mmCIF file of C-alpha atoms and ligand atoms in Angstrom:
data_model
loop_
_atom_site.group_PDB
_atom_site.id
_atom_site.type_symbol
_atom_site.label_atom_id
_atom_site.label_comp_id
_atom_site.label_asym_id
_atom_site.label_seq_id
_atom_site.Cartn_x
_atom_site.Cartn_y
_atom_site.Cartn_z
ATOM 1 C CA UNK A 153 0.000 0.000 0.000
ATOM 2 C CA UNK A 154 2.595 2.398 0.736
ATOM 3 C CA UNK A 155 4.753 1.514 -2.021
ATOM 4 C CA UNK A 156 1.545 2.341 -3.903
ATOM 5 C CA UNK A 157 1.376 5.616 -2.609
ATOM 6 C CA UNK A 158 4.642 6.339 -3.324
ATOM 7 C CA UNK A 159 4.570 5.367 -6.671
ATOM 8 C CA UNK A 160 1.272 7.690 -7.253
ATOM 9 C CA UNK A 161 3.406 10.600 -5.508
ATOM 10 C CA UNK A 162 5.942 10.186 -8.015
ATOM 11 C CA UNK A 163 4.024 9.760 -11.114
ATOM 12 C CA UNK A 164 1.913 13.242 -9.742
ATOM 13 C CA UNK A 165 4.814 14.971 -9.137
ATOM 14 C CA UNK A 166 6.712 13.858 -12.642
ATOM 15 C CA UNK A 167 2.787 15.082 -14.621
ATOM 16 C CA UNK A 168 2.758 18.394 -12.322
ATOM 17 C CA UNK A 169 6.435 19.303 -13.393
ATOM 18 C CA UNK A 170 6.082 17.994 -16.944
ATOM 19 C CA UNK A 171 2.614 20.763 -17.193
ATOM 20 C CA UNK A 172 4.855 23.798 -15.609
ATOM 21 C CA UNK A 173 8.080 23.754 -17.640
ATOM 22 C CA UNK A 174 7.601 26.752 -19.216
ATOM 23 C CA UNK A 175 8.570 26.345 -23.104
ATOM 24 C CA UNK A 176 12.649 27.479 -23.826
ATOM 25 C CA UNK A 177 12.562 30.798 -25.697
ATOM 26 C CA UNK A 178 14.799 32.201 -27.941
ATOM 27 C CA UNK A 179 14.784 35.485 -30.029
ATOM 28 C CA UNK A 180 16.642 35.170 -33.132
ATOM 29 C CA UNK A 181 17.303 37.923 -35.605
ATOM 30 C CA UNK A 182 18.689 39.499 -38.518
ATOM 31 C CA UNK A 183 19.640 43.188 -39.110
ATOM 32 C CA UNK A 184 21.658 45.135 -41.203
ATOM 33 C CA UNK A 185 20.640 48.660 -40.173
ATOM 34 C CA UNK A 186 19.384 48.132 -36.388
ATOM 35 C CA UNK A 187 15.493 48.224 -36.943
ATOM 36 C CA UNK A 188 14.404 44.501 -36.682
ATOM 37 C CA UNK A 189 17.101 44.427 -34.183
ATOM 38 C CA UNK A 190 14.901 47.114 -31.728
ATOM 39 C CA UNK A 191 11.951 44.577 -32.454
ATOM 40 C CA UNK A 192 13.772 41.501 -31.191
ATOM 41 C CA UNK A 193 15.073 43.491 -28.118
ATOM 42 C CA UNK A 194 11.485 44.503 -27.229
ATOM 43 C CA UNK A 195 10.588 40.513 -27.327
ATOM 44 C CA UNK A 196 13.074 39.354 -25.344
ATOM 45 C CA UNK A 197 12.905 42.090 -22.640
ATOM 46 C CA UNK A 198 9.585 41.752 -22.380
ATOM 47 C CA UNK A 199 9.705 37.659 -22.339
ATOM 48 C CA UNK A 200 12.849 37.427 -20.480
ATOM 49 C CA UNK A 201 13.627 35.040 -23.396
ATOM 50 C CA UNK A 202 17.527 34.230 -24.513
ATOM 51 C CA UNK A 203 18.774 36.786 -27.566
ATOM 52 C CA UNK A 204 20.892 35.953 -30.366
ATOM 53 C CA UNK A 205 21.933 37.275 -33.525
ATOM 54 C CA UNK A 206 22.466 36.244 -36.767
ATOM 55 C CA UNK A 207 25.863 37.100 -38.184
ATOM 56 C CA UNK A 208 27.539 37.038 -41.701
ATOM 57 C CA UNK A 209 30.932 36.828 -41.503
ATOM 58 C CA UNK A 210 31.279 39.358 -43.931
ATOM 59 C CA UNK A 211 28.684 41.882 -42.663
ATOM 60 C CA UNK A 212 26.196 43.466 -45.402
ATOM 61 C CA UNK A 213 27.350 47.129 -44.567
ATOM 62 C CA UNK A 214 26.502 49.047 -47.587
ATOM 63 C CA UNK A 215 23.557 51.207 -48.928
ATOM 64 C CA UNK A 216 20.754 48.895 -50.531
ATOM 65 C CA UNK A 217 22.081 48.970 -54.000
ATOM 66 C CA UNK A 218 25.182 47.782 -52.621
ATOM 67 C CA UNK A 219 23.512 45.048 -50.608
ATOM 68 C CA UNK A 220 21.116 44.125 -53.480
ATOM 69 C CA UNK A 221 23.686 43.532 -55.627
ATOM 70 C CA UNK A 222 25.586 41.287 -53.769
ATOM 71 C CA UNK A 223 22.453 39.269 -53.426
ATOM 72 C CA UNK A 224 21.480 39.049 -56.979
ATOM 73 C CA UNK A 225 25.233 37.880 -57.693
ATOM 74 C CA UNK A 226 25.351 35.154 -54.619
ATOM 75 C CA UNK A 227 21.564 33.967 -55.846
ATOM 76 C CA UNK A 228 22.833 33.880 -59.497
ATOM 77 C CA UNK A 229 25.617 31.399 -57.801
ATOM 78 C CA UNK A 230 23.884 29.579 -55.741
ATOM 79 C CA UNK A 231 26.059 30.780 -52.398
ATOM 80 C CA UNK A 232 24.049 32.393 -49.353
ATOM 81 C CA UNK A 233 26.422 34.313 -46.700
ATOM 82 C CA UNK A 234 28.925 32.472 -44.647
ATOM 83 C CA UNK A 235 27.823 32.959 -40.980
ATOM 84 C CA UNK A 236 29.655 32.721 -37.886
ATOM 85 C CA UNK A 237 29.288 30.500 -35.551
ATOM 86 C CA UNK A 238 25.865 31.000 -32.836
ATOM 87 C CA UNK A 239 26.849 30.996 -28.992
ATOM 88 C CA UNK A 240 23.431 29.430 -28.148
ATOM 89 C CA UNK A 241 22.586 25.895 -28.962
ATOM 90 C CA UNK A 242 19.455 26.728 -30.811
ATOM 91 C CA UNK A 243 18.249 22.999 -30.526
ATOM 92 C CA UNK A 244 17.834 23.364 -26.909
ATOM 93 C CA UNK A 245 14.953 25.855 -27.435
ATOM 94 C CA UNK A 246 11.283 25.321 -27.810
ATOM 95 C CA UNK A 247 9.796 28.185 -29.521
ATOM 96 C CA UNK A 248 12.400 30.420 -31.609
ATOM 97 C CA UNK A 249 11.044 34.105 -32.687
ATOM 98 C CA UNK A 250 12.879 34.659 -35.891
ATOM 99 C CA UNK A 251 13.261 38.017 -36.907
ATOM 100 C CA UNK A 252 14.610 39.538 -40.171
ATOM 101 C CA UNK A 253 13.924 42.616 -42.491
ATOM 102 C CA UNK A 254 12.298 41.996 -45.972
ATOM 103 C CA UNK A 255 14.899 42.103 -48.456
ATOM 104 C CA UNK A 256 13.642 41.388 -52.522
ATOM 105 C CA UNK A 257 9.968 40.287 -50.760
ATOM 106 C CA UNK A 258 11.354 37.814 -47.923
ATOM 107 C CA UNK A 259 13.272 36.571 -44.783
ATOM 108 C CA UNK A 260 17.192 38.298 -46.070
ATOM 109 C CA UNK A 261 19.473 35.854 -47.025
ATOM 110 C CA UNK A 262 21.488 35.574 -43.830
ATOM 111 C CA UNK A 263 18.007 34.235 -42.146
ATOM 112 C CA UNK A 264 18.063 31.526 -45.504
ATOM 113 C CA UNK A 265 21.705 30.948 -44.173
ATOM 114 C CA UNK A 266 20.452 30.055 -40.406
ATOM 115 C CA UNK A 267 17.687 27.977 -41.519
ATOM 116 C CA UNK A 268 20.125 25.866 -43.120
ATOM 117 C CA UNK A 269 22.798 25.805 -39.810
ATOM 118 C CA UNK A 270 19.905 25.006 -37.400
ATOM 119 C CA UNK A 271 17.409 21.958 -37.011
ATOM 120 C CA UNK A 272 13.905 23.310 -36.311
ATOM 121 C CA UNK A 273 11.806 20.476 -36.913
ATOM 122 C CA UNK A 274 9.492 19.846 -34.021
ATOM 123 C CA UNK A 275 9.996 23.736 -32.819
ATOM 124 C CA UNK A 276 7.673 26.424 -32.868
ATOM 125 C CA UNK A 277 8.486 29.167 -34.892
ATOM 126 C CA UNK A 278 7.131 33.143 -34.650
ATOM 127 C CA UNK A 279 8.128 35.076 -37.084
ATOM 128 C CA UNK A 280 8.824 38.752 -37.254
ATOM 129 C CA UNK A 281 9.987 41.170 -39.403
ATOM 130 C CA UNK A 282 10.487 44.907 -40.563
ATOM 131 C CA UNK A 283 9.981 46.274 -44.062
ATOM 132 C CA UNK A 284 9.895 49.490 -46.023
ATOM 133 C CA UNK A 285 6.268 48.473 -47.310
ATOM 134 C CA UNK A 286 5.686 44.611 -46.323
ATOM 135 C CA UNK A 287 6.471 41.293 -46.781
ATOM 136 C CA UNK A 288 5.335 39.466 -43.807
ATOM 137 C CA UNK A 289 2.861 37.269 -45.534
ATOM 138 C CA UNK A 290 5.145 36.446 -48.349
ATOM 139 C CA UNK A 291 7.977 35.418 -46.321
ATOM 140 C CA UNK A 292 5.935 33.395 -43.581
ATOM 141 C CA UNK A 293 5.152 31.400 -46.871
ATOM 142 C CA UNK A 294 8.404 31.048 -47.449
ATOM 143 C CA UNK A 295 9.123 29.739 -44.248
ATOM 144 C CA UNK A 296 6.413 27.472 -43.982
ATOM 145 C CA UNK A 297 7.676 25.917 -47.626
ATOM 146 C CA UNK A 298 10.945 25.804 -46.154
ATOM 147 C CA UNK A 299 10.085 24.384 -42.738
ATOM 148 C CA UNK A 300 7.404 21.468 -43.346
ATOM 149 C CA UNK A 301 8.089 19.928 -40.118
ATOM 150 C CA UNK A 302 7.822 23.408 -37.871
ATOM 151 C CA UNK A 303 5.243 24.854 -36.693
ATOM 152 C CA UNK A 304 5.071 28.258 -38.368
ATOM 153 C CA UNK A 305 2.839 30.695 -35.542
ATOM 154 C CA UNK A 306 1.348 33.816 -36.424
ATOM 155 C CA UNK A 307 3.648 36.357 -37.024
ATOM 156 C CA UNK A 308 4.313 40.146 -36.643
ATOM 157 C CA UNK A 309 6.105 43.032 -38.818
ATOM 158 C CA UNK A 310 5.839 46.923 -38.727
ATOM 159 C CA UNK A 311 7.403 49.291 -41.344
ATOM 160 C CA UNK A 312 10.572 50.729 -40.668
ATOM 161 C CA UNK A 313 8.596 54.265 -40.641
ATOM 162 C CA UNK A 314 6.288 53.190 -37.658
ATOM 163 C CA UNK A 315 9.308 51.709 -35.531
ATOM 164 C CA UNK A 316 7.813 53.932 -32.686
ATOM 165 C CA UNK A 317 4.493 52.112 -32.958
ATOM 166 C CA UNK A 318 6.296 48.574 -32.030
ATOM 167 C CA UNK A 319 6.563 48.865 -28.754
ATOM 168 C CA UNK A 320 2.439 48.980 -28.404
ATOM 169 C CA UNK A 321 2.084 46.655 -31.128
ATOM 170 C CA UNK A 322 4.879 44.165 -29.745
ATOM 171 C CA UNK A 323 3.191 43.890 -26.412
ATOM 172 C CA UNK A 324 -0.004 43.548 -27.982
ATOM 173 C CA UNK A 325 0.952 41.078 -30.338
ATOM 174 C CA UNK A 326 2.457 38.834 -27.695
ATOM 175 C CA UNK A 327 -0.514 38.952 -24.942
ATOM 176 C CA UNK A 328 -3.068 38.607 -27.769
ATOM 177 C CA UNK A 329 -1.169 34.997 -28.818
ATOM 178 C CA UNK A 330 -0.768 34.014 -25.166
ATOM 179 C CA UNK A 331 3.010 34.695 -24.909
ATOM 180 C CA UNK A 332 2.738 37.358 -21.685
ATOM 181 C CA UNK A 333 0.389 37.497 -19.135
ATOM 182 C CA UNK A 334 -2.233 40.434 -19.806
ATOM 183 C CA UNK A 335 -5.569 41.552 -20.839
ATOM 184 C CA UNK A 336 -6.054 42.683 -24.338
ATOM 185 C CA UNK A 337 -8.892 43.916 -25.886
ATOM 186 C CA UNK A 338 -9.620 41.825 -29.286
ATOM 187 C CA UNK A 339 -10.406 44.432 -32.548
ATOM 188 C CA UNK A 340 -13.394 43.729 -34.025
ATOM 189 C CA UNK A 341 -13.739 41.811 -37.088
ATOM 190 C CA UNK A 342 -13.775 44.333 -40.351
ATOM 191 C CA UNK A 343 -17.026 45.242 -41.979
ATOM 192 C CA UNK A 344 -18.288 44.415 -45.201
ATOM 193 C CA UNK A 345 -16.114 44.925 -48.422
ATOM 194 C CA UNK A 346 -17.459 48.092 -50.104
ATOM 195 C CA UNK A 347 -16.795 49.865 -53.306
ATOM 196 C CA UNK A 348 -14.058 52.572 -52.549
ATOM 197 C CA UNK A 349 -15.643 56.334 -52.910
ATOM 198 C CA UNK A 350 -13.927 59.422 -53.187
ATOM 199 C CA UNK A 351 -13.572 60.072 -49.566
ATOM 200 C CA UNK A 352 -12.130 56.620 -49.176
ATOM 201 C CA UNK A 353 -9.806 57.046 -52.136
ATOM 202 C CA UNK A 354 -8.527 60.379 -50.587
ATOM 203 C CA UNK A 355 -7.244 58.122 -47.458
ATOM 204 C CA UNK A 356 -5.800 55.844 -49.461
ATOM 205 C CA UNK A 357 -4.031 58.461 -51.731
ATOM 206 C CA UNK A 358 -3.104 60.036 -48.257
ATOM 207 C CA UNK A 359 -1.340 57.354 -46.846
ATOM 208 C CA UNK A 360 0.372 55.930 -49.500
ATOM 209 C CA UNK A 361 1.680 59.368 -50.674
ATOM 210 C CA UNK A 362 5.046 59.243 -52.524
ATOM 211 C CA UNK A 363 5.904 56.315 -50.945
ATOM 212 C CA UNK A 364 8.126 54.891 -54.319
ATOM 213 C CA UNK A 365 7.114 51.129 -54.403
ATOM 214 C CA UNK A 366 3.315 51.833 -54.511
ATOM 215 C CA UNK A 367 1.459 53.106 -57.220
ATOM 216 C CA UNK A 368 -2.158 52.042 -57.242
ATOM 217 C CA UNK A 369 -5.525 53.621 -56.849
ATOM 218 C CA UNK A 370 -7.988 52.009 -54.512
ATOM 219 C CA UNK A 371 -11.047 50.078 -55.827
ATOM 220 C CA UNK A 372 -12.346 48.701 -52.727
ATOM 221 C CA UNK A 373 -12.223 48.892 -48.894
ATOM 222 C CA UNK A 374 -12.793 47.647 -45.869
ATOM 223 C CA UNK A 375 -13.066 49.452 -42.498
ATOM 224 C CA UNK A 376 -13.340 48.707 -38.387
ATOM 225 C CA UNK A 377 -12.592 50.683 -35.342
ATOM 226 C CA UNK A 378 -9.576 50.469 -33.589
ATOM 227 C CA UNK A 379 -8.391 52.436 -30.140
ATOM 228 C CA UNK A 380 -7.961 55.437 -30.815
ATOM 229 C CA UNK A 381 -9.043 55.833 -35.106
ATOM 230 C CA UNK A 382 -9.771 53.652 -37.650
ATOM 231 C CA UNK A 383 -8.211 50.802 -39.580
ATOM 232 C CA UNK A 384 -9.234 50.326 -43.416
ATOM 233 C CA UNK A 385 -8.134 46.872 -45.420
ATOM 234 C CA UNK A 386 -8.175 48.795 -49.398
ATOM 235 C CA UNK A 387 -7.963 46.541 -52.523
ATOM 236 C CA UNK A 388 -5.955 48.665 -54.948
ATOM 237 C CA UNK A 389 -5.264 48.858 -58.005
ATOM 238 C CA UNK A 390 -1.727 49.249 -59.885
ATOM 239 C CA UNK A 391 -1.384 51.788 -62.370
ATOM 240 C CA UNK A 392 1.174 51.848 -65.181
ATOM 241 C CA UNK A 393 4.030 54.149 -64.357
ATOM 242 C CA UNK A 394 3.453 55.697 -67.752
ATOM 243 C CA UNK A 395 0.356 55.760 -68.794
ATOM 244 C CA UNK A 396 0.798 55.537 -72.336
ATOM 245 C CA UNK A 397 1.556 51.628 -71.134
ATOM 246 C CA UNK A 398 -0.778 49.065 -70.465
ATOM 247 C CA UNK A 399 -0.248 46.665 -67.704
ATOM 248 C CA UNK A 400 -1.931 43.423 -66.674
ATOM 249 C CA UNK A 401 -4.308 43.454 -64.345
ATOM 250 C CA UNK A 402 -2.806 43.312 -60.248
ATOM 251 C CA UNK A 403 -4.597 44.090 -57.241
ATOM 252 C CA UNK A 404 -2.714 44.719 -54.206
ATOM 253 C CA UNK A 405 -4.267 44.767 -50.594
ATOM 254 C CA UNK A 406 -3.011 47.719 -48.376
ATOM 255 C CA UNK A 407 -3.593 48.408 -44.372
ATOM 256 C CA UNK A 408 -4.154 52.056 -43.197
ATOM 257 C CA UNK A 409 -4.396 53.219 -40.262
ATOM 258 C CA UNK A 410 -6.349 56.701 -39.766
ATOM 259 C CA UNK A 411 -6.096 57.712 -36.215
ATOM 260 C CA UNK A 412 -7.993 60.580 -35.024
ATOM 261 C CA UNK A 413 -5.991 63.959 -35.672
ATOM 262 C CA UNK A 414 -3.308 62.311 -37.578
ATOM 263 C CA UNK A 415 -2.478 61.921 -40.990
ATOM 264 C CA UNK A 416 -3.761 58.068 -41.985
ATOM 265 C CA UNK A 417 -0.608 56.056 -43.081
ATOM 266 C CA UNK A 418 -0.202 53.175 -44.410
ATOM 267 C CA UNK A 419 0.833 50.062 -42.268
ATOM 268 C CA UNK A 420 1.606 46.889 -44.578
ATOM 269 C CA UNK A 421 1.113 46.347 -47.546
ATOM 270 C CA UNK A 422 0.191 42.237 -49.152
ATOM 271 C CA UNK A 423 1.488 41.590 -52.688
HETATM 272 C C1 FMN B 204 18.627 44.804 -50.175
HETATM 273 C C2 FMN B 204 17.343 45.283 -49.582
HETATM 274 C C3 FMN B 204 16.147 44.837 -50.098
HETATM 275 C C4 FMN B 204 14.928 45.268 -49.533
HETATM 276 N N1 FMN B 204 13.765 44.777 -50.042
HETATM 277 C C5 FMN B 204 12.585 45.159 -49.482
HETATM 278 C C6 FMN B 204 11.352 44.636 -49.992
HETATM 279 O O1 FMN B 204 11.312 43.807 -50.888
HETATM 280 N N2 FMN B 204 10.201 45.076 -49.412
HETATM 281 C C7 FMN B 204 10.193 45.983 -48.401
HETATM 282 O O2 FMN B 204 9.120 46.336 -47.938
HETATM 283 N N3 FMN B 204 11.349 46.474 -47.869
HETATM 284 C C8 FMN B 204 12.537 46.082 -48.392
HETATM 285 N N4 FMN B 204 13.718 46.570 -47.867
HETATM 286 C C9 FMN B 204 13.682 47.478 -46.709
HETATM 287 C C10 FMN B 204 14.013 46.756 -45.393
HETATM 288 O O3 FMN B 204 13.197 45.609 -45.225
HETATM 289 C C11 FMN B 204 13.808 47.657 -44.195
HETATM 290 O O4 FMN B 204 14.557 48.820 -44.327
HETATM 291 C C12 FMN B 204 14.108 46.975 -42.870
HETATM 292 O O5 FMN B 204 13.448 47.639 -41.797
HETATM 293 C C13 FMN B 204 15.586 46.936 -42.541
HETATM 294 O O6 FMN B 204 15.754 46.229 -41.322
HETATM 295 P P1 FMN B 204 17.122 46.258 -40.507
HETATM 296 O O7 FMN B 204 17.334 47.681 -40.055
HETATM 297 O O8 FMN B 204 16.866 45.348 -39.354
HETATM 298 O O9 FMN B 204 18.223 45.799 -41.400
HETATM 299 C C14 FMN B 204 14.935 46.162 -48.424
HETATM 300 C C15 FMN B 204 16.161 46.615 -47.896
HETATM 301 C C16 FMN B 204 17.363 46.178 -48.470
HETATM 302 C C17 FMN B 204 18.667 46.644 -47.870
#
């Protein structure tokens, strides 16, 4: 009987432990020019979590033609960047928040570079990133292509314009998916899909401005309330640079963000 007890101590015990390890977290992270590297020092301060970064051995250190160019030339050969060596074992971690700016639509090549240095199968992933328009859906594709056996979580990016917003946006990203302990309050869903009007157009117009990579004129739009403005979803558009051209047909969805005494701008941007 009282080995019996014992033995239903034990097995308790080994459950109750097993349920309260908390997962290992790391933040992992690319960046050439500091921004996604403010990002992944929010998430670990605010997790507590391990931070590492991701280091070519020969850094990318010049302006973006520079650092475009020696892309296109290691992609035409088939070579991503040489990396040095991590000083965490990434295997011993649970869930890894990767973080990397967009370069050419995805994850930069020194991120390609980790993924192919580290094991991740069986590991959660959470992607982040920063971008001079967008490219988190595109490259969480990318990674989910590229990492069939990882669990791919929802991820988060902000422009390199609004890297004063992140610090909100981090800590509401990570209590909305369960990563921090806090009360959030959930948006609402967005309303019905409506033709754009001229007011709505104006927005649109207004927060894209001059902004170089977009050049489209909203057709449709979606709306909700958010604290402190609004948030519209617009389809858009592109229009032909010179409009003597004609160019196929491409619709491109854009987030703005209108809040109340501000000038709307535009948030991300899905190709
Ligand atoms: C070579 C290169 C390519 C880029 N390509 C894109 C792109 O396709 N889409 C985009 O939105 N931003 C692009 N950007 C902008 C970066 O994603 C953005 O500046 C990012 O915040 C830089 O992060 P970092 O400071 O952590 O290096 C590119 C930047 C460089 C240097």
């Amino acid at each position: 009987m009282k080995q019996l007890f014992v033995l239903a101590t034990a097995l308790l015990l080994a459950v109750s432990c097993s349920q309260n390890k908390a997962p290992k977290t790391l933040v992992l992270y690319y960046s050439q020019t500091n921004t996604t590297k403010a990002v992944a020092e929010e998430i670990a301060n605010a997790l507590g979590a391990d931070l590492e970064a991701i280091l070519p051995v020969v850094p990318y250190d010049g302006d973006m033609g520079a650092t475009a160019a020696r892309c296109a030339k290691d992609a035409a050969e088939g070579k991503l960047p040489e990396l040095k060596p991590f000083t965490v074992d990434v295997a011993a971690y649970d869930v890894i928040f990767l973080g990397y700016p967009i370069w050419m639509g995805t994850y930069a090549p020194p991120v390609a570079a980790a993924l192919e240095a580290v094991n991740l199968d069986g590991k959660k992933v959470v992607p982040f990133c920063t971008f001079g328009s967008g490219g988190l859906d595109t490259s969480v594709k990318d990674l989910q292509a590229k990492l069939p056996n990882t669990e791919i979580l929802p991820g988060y990016g902000v422009r390199t314009a609004r890297i004063d917003a992140a610090k909100a946006e981090v800590d509401y990203f990570l209590k909305s998916n369960g990563f921090l302990a806090g009360e959030v309050t959930p948006l609402p869903d967005f309303s019905e899909v409506r033709p754009a009007t001229e007011a709505d157009a104006a927005i649109f117009d207004a927060a894209v401005g001059t902004y170089p990579m977009i050049h489209a004129a909203a057709t449709e739009v979606a709306s909700r309330a958010v604290p402190g403005g609004i948030e519209y979803l617009f389809t858009a558009k592109d229009l032909p640079r010179d409009p003597a051209v004609e160019i196929p047909d491409h619709f491109i969805k854009v987030y703005v963000l209108a809040e109340d005494g501000k000038e709307p701008v535009f948030t991300q941007v899905l190709r």
